[in-house]
XYZ file of C-alpha atoms in Angstrom:
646
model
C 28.002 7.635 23.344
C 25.826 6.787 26.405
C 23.560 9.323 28.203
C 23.816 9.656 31.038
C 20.973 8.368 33.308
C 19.454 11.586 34.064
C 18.707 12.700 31.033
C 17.332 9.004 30.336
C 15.037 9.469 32.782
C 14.221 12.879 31.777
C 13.451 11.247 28.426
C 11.453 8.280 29.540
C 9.284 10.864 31.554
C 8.667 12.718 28.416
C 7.983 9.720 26.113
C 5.120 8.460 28.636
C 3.683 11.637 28.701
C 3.702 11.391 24.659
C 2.420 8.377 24.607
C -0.785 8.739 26.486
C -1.785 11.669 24.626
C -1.261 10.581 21.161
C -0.517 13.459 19.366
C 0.002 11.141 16.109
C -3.162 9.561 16.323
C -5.515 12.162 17.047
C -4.343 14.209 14.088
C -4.751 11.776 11.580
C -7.690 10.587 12.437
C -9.262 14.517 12.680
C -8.011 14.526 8.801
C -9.502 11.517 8.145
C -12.764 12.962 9.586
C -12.239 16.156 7.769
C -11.615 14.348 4.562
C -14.683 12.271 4.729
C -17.029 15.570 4.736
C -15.195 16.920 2.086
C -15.707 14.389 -0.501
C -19.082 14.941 -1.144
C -21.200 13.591 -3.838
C -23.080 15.782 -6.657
C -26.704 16.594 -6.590
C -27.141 16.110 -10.498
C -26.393 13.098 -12.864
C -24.898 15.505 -15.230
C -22.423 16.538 -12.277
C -21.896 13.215 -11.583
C -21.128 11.793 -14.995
C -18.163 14.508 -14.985
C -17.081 13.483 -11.586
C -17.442 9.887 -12.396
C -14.972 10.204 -15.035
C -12.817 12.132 -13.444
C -12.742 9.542 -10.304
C -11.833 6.621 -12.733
C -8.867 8.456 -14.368
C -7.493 9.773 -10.504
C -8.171 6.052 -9.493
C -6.225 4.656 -12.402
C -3.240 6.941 -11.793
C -2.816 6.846 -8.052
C -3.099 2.675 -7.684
C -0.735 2.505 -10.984
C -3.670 0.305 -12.136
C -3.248 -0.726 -16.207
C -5.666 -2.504 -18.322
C -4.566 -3.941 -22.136
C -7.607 -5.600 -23.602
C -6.045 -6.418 -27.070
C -3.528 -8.437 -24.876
C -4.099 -12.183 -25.688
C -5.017 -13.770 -22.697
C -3.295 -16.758 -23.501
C -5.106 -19.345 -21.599
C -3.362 -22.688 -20.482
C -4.876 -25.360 -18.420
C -2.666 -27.812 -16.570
C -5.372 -30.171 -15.095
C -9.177 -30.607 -14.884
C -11.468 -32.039 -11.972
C -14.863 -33.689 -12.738
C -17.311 -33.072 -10.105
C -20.974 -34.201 -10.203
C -22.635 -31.673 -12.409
C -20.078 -29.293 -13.362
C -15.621 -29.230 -13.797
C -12.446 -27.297 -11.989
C -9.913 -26.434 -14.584
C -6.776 -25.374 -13.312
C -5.382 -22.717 -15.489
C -3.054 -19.933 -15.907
C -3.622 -16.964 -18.329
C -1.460 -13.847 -19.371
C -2.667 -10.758 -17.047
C 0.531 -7.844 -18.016
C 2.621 -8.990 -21.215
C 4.642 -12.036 -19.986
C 3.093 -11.808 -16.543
C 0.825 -14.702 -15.648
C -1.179 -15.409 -13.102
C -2.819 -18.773 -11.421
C -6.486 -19.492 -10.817
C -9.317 -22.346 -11.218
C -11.779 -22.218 -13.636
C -15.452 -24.072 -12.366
C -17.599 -25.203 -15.466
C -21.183 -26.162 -15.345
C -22.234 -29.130 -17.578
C -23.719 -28.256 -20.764
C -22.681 -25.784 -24.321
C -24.037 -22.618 -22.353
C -23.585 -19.829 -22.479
C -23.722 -19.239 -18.909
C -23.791 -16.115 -16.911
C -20.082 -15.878 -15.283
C -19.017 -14.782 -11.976
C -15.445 -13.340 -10.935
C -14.860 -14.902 -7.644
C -12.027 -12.765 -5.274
C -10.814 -14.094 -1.988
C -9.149 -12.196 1.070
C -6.128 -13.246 3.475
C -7.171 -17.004 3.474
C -4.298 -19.502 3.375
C -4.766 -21.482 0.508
C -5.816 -18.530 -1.660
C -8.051 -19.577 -4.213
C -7.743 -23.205 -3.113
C -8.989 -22.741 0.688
C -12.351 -24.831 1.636
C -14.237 -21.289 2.089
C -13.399 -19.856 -1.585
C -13.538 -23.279 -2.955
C -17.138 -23.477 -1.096
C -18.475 -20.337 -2.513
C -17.154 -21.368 -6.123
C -18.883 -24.832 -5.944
C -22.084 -23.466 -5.170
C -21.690 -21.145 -8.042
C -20.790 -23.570 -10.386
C -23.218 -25.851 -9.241
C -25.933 -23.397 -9.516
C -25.733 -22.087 -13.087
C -22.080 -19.817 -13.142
C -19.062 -19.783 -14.976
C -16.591 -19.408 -11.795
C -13.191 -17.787 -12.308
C -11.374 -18.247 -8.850
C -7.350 -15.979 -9.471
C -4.997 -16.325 -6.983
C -4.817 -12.518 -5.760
C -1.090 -10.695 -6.466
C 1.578 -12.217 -4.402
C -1.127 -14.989 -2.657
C -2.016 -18.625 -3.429
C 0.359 -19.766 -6.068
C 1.712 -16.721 -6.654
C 4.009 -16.141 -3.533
C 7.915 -16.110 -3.441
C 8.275 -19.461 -3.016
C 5.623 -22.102 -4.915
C 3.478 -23.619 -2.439
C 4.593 -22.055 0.568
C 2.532 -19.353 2.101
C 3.337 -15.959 3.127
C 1.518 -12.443 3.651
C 1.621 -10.516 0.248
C 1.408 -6.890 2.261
C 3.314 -5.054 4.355
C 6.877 -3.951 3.133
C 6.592 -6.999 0.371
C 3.783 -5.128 -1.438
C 5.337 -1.927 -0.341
C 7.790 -2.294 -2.835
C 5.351 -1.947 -5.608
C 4.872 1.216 -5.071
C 9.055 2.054 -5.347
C 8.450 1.046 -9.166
C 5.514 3.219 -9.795
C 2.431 1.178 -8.763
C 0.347 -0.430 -5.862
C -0.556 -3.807 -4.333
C -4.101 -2.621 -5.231
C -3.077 -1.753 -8.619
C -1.763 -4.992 -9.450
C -5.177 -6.691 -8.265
C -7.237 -4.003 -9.905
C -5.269 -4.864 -13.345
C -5.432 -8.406 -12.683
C -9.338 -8.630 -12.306
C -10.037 -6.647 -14.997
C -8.108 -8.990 -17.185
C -9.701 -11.889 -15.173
C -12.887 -10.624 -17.131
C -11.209 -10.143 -20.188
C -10.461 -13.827 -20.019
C -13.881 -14.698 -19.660
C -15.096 -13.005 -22.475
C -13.197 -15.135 -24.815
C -14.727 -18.277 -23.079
C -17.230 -19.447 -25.869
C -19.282 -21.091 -23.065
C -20.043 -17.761 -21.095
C -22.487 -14.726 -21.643
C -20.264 -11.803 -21.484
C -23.276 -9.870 -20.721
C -23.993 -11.338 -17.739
C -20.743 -11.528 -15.548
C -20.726 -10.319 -11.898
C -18.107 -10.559 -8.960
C -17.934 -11.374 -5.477
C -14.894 -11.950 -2.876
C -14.852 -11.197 1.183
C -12.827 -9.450 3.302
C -9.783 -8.450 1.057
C -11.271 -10.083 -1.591
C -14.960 -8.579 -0.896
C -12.470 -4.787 -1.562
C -11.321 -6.457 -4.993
C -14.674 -6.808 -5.813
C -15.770 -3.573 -5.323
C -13.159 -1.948 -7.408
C -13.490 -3.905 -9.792
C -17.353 -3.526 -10.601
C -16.206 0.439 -9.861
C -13.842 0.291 -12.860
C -15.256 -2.216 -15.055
C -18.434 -1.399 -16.712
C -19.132 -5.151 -17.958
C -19.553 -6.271 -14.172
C -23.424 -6.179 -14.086
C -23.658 -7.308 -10.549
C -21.674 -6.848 -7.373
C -21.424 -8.043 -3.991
C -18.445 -7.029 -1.375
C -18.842 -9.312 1.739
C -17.499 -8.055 4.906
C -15.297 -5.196 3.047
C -17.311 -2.280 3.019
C -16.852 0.631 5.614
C -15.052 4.215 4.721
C -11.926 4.662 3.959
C -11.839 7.215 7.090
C -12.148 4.612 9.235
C -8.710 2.865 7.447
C -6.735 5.813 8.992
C -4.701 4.179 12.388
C -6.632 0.332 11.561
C -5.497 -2.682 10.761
C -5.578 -3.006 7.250
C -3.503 -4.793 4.706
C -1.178 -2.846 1.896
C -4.056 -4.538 -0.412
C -6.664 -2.346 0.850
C -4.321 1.161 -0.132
C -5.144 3.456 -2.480
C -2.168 6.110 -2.468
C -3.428 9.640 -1.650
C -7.132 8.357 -1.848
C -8.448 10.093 0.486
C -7.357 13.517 -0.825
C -9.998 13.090 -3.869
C -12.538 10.316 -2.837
C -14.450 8.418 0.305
C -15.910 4.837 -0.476
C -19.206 6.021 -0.586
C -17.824 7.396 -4.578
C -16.405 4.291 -5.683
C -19.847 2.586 -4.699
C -20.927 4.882 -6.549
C -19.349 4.025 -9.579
C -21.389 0.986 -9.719
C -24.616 2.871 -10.573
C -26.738 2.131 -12.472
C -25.687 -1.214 -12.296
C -26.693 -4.049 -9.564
C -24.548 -3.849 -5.588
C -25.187 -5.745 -2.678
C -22.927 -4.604 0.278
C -22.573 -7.748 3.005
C -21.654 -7.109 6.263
C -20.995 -9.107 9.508
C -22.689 -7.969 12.941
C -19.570 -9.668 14.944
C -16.960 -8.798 12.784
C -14.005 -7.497 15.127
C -12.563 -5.140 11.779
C -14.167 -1.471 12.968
C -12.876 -0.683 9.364
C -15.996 -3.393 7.664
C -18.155 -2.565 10.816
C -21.842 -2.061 9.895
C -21.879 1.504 10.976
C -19.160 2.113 8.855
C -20.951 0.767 5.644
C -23.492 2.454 6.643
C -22.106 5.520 6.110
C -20.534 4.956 2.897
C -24.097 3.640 1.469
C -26.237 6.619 2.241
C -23.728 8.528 0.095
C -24.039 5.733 -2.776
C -27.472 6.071 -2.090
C -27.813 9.392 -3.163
C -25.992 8.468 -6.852
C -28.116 5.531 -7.335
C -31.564 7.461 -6.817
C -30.413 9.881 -9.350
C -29.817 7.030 -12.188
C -32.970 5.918 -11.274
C -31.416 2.965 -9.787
C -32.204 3.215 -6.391
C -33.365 -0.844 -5.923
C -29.715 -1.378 -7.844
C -28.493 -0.681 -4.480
C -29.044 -3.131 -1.223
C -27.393 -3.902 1.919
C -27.660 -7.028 4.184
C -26.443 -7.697 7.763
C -25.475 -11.035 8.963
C -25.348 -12.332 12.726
C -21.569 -13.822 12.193
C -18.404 -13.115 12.213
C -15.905 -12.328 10.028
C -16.038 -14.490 6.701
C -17.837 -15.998 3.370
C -20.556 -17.787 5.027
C -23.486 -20.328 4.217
C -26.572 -17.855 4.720
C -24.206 -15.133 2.880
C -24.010 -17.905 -0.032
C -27.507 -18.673 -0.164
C -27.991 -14.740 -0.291
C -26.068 -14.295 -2.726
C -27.148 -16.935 -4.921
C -30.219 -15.362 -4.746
C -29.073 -11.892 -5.652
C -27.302 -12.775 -8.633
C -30.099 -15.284 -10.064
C -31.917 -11.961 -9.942
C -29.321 -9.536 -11.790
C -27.492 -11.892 -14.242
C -30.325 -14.324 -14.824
C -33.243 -12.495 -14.585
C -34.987 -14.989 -12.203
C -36.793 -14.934 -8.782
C -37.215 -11.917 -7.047
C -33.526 -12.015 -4.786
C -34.355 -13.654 -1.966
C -31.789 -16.495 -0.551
C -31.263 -19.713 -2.543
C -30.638 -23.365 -0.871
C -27.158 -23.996 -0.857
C -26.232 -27.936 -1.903
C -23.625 -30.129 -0.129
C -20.354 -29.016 -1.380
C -17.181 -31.375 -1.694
C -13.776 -29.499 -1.020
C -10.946 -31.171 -2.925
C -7.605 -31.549 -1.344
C -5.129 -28.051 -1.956
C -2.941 -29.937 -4.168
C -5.611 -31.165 -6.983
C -6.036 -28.105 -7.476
C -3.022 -26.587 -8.023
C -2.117 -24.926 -11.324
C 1.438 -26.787 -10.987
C 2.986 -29.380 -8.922
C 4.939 -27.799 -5.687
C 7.611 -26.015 -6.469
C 7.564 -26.784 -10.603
C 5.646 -23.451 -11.569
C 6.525 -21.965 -14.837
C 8.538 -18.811 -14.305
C 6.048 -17.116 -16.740
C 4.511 -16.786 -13.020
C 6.001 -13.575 -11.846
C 6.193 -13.039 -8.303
C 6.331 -10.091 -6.462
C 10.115 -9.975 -5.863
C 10.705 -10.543 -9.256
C 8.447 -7.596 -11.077
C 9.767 -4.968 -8.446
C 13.082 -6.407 -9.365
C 12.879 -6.359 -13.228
C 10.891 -3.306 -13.535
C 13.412 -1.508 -11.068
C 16.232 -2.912 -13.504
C 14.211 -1.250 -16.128
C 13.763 2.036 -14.363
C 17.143 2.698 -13.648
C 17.913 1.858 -17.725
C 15.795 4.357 -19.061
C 15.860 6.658 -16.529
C 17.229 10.395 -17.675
C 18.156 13.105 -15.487
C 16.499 16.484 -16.527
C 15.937 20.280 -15.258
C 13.041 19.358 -12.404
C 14.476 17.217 -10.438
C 14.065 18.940 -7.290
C 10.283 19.491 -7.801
C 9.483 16.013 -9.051
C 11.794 14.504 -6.170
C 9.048 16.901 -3.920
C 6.415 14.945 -5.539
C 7.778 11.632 -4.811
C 8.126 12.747 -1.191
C 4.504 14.162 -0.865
C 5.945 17.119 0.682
C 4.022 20.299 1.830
C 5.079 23.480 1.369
C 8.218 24.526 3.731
C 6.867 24.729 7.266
C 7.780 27.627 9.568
C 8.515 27.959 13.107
C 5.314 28.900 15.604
C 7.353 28.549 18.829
C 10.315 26.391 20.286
C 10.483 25.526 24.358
C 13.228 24.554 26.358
C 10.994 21.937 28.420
C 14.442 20.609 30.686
C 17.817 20.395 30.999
C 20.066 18.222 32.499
C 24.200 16.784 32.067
C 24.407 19.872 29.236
C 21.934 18.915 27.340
C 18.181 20.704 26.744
C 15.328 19.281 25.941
C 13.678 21.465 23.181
C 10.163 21.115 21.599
C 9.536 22.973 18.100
C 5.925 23.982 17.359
C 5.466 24.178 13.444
C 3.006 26.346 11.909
C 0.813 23.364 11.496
C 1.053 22.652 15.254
C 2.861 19.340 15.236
C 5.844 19.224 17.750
C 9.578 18.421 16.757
C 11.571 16.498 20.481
C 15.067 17.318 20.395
C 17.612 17.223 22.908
C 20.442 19.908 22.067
C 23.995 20.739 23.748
C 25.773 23.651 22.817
C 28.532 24.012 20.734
C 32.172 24.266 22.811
C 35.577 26.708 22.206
C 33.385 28.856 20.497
C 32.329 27.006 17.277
C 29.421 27.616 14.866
C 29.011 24.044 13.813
C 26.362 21.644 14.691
C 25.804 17.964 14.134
C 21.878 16.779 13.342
C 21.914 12.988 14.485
C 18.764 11.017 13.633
C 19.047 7.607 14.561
C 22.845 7.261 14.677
C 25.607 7.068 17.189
C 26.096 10.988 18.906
C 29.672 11.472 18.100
C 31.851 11.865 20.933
C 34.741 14.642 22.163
C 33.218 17.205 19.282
C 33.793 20.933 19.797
C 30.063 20.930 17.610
C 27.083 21.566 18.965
C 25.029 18.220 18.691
C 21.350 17.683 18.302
C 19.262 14.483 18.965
C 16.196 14.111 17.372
C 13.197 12.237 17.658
C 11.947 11.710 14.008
C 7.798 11.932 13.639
C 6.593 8.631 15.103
C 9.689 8.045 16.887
C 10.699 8.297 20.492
C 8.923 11.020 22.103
C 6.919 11.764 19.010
C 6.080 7.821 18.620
C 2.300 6.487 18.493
C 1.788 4.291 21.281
C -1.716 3.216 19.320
C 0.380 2.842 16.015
C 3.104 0.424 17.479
C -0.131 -1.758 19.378
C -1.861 -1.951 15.710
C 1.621 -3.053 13.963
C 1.971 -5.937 16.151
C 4.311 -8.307 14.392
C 4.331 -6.384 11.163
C 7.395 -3.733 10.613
C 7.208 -0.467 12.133
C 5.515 2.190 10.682
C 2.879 -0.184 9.012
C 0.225 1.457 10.426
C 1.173 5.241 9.844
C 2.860 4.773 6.802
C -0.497 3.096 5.736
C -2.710 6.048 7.314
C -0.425 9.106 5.849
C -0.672 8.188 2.462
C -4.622 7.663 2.237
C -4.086 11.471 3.388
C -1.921 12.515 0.564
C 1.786 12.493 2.704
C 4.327 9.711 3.417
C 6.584 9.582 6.247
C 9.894 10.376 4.450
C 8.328 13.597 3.716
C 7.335 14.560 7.256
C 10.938 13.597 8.002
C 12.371 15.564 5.392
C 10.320 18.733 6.622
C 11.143 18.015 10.303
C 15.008 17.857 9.126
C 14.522 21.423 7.678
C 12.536 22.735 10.980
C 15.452 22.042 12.888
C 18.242 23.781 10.677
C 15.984 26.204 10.257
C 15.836 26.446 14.164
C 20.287 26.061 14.087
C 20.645 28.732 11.802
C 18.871 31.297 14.315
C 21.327 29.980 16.906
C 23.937 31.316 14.872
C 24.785 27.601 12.919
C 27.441 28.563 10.079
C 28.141 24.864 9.564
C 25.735 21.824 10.003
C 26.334 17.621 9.350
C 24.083 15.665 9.489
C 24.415 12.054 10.515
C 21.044 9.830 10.296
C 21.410 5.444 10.032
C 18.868 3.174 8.188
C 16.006 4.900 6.560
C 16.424 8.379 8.414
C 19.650 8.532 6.368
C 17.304 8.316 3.175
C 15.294 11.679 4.571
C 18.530 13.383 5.742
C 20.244 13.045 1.530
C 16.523 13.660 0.350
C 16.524 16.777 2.991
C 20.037 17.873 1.435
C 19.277 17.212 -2.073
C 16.084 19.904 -1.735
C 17.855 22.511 0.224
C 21.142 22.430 -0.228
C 21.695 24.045 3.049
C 23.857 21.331 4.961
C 27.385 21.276 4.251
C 27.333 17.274 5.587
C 25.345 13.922 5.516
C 26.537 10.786 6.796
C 24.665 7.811 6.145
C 25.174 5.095 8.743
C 23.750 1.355 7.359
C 21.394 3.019 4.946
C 20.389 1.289 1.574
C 22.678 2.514 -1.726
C 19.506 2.159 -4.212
C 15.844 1.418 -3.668
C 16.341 -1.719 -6.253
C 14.539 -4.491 -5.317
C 17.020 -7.197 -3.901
C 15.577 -10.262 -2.127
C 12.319 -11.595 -0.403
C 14.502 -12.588 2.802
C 15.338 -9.201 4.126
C 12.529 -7.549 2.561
C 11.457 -6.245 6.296
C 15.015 -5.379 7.058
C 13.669 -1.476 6.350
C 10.970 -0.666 8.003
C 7.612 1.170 6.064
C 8.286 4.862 6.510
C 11.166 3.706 3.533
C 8.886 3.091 0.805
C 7.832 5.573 -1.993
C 5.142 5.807 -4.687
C 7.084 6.403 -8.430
C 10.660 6.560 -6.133
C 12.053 4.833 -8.783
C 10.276 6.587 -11.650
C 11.918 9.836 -10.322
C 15.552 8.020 -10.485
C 17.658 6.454 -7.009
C 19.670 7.415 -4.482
C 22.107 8.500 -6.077
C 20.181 10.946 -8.245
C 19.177 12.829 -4.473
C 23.058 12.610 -3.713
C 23.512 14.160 -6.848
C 21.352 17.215 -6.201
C 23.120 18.453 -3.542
C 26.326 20.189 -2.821
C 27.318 18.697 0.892
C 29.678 16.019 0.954
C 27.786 12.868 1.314
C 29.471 9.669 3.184
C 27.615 6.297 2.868
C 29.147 3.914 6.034
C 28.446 0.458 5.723
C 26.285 0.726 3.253
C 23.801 -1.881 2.244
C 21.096 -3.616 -0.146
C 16.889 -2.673 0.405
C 17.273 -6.165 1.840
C 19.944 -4.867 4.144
C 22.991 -7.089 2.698
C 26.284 -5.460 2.743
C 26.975 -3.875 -0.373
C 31.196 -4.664 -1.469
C 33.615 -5.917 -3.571
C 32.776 -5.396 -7.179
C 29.065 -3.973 -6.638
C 30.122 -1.629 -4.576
C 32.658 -0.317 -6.975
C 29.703 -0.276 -9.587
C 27.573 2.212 -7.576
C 30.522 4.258 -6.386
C 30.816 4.881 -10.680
C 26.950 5.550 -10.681
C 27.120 7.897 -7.968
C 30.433 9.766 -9.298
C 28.679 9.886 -12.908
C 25.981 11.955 -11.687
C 27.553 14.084 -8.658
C 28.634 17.792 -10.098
C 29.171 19.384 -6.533
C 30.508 18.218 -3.284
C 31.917 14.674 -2.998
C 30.709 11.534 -2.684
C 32.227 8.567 -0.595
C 31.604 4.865 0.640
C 33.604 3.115 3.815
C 32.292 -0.534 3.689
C 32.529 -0.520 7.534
C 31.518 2.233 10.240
């Protein structure tokens, strides 16, 4: 149904005035602020050997992070360069049983053994392979160091598609989390069995092994030296800042750590480190505010304090470089210098001369030929799809469901009502604003119910039904509409909507689906005191997903029409993976059970229309009749239907 254009208007006025306030991002980043003064350091080394532990465990669990030692590594090399003083092995080794990943191993001349470093890179096409990570890992080699150079998770050789690049974040690494881990996870695993490998190498000292990466791969680094204790040197280039400053930034799925910031700043995984050698790079012109120098700054007093406590307070150093954003020549030579110092006991750190190094073409390097890599190299589309598969096996309904589906969502404690303002009307309709408790504002526009009925119709997203004797509300999900983020949708660019906040909420310990959820509940909450006997709700896309998740918790809608929204959170293909935008994904969604276990829950009658794939592809014919038995098999109350068009 069209509005009509006064009430348009009314809207637009309302939306501008949203917009240059910012509601959305002045909140989060006040938690974000709040958070980073909360996480305080201890004062004692006893303190901090409890807290240190404790850290590793919460970091483990939240990034879905694994490590398997006694896992073989299973080493194979498909090709070897030799370059003047040293080799470039292209191998791929065993990093999660049957899960392999790519990478290039540089070899000094001579039996060794040598000290070993674990080289990371960022968002550089080319992975592993680009001239400025193939740079850095010459002048390692060439200097002394075992070199292992992985393609990061879903980068290099390890994207969809062999040799074609692509960006591994966004709602691509998303989807990790929907099977119970993290982008970050998956690199934190991978690195730590990146050192495993080298600790088989005959040819390498495994106690002498350090890392080093930039940008994304300077934030592998980091972790990885945080949660592996055989790192004995570290150095992060143009990656360290505070996780505060993440909140409403530009930063890469990659760089998440689910609910981080409700138990740690960066300043405690630096920490982590101690007693063992970190060097923190930074760039004077780099345009990230989230690896400024101030930012670091910040982060390394706290480390600071940690350090001085092991007695470790030269451990710890920070340099500043007049350049931009990158992995380069004076940050080399630096480094060089830095780890002759911690892994070879020689000169005193300062910069090293870098030699003349000689980048090979991409495709000498290459673990495989283009487009001929063995399948042992999983890909992100294919572990979210087999581990989904394997999810939905062994998954087994039991007595907390409700609770551990208000887990999955992140979900506060029901909000209440602190005020709710008719702010205009116009063509029958009001404009309403509902203050929660916790001060964030709900936009609806509402029309009154005709012939005297009691029911009402809560549309989020979908088509406002037409000729209804039903009241009918319109509302503007959080970060929608009136209630978008004018900053949020500027930082997303080309990226899918809600990159940004998705990103920024669940550093804080909440996800979008569970703000909608709670805002869905505001406003029956809200109907009910109007006198609502009967409420539907009708939501498209991923608001459908928070309007059954909404039902499935309270049970107090006797309605929910779903309007193009996706059947299962099953992993279907890399093409449409942005057809849903960020606010759908969940950490452990699939852990928990599907969508039909949350249409299960509740008693309304739920009606899928059009319903479709995670990938948006109409779901019909013979699949379709294989979810309509899933969803039957589970249901107990209310019914459950599917029209395959709207």
């Amino acid at each position: 149904m069209k509005l009509p254009f006064i009430i348009l208007f009314l809207l637009t006025g309302m939306h501008l005035s949203a917009q240059q306030s910012d509601p959305i991002r002045h909140a989060l980043e006040q938690q974000a602020a709040k958070a980073f003064h909360a996480r305080t350091l201890p004062r004692s080394a006893a303190a901090w050997k409890q807290q240190r532990a404790a850290l590793y465990q919460k970091i483990m669990r939240h990034s879905g992070a694994v490590t398997n030692h006694t896992l073989p590594p299973d080493m194979r090399e498909t090709g070897r360069l030799n370059m003047q003083g040293y080799s470039i092995r292209s191998i791929y080794f065993q990093t999660r049983p049957g899960v392999y990943a790519t990478a290039s191993l540089y070899v000094p001349e001579g039996e060794g053994p040598f000290p070993a470093v674990v080289l990371t890179h960022g968002h550089w096409q080319g992975g592993r392979n680009s001239e400025l990570f193939q740079s850095v890992a010459q002048q390692l080699a060439m200097h002394g160091y075992v070199c292992l150079s992985m393609d990061a998770w879903g980068a290099g050789e390890r994207t969809t598609i062999h040799g074609e690049h692509e960006y591994h974040g966004s709602c691509l690494g998303a989807s990790l989390m929907n099977v119970g881990t993290s982008l970050m996870g998956m690199q934190i695993s991978d690195n730590i069995r990146a050192v495993d490998l080298l600790c088989t190498l005959p040819y390498v000292d495994v106690k002498r092994i350090g890392a080093t990466g930039a940008s994304g791969g300077g934030n592998q680094a980091m972790w990885l030296a945080a949660m592996d204790e055989r790192i004995r040197a570290a150095i992060p280039v143009v990656s360290v800042g505070t996780f505060e400053s993440y909140i409403m930034n530009s930063n890469c799925i990659c760089e998440l750590l689910p609910g981080g910031l409700t138990f740690t700043e960066e300043a405690g995984v630096l920490a982590m480190v101690a007693p063992r050698g970190l060097k923190i790079f930074n760039a004077l012109k780099d345009n990230n505010r989230a690896f400024a120098p101030a930012q670091m700054q910040r982060s390394y007093a706290g480390a600071q304090q940690i350090f001085s406590l092991l007695k470790a307070r030269d451990q710890l150093q920070h340099q500043l470089f007049d350049t931009t954003h990158g992995y380069w020549p004076e940050m080399q030579a630096a480094m060089l210098g830095w780890f002759d110092l911690q892994l070879k006991g020689q000169g005193n750190g300062a910069p090293v001369a870098i030699k003349p190094v000689a980048p090979q073409p991409e495709e000498k390097l290459m673990t495989f030929p283009a487009g001929k890599r063995d399948t042992l190299v999983v890909t992100t589309a294919d572990y979210c799809r087999q581990q989904g598969l394997l999810l939905k096996r062994t998954f087994r309904p039991n007595d907390h469901e409700k609770q551990a589906l208000r887990e999955v969502l992140l979900l506060p404690a029901p909000g209440s009502i602190k005020k709710a303002v008719r702010t205009g009307s116009a063509g029958g309709w009001d404009s309403i604003s509902i203050t929660a408790a916790n001060n964030e504002i709900t936009y609806l526009l509402h029309r009154a119910p005709r012939n005297g009925s009691h029911s009402y119709i809560v549309v989020a997203g979908a088509a406002v039904p037409e000729d209804v004797d039903a009241g009918v509300v319109m509302l503007d999900l959080w970060g929608t509409g009136r209630g978008r983020s004018a900053a949020a949708t500027a930082i997303d660019g080309k990226l899918p909507a809600f990159h940004t906040l998705s990103r920024s909420l669940l550093w804080l310990g909440s996800t979008v689906m569970g703000k909608w959820v709670d805002q869905l509940q505001l406003v029956n909450t809200w109907l009910h005191r109007q006198g609502a006997t009967h409420i539907s709700t009708s939501a498209a896309g991923e608001a459908g997903l928070a309007a059954l998740f909404q039902a499935a918790l309270y049970d107090n809608v006797q309605a929910v029409t779903l309007q193009n929204a996706p059947i299962s959170y099953l992993f279907d293909n890399r093409a449409g993976v942005d057809h849903f935008n960020m606010a759908a994904h969940l950490p452990g969604i699939l852990q928990w059970g599907d969508v039909s276990m949350a249409a299960a829950l509740s008693s309304a009658n739920i009606t899928f229309e059009a319903p479709v794939s995670m990938s948006g592809r109409k779901i019909t014919g013979t699949e379709l009749e294989q979810y309509i038995q899933e969803f039957e098999k589970l249901k107990k109350k209310g019914t459950v239907k599917f029209l395959e068009k709207m």
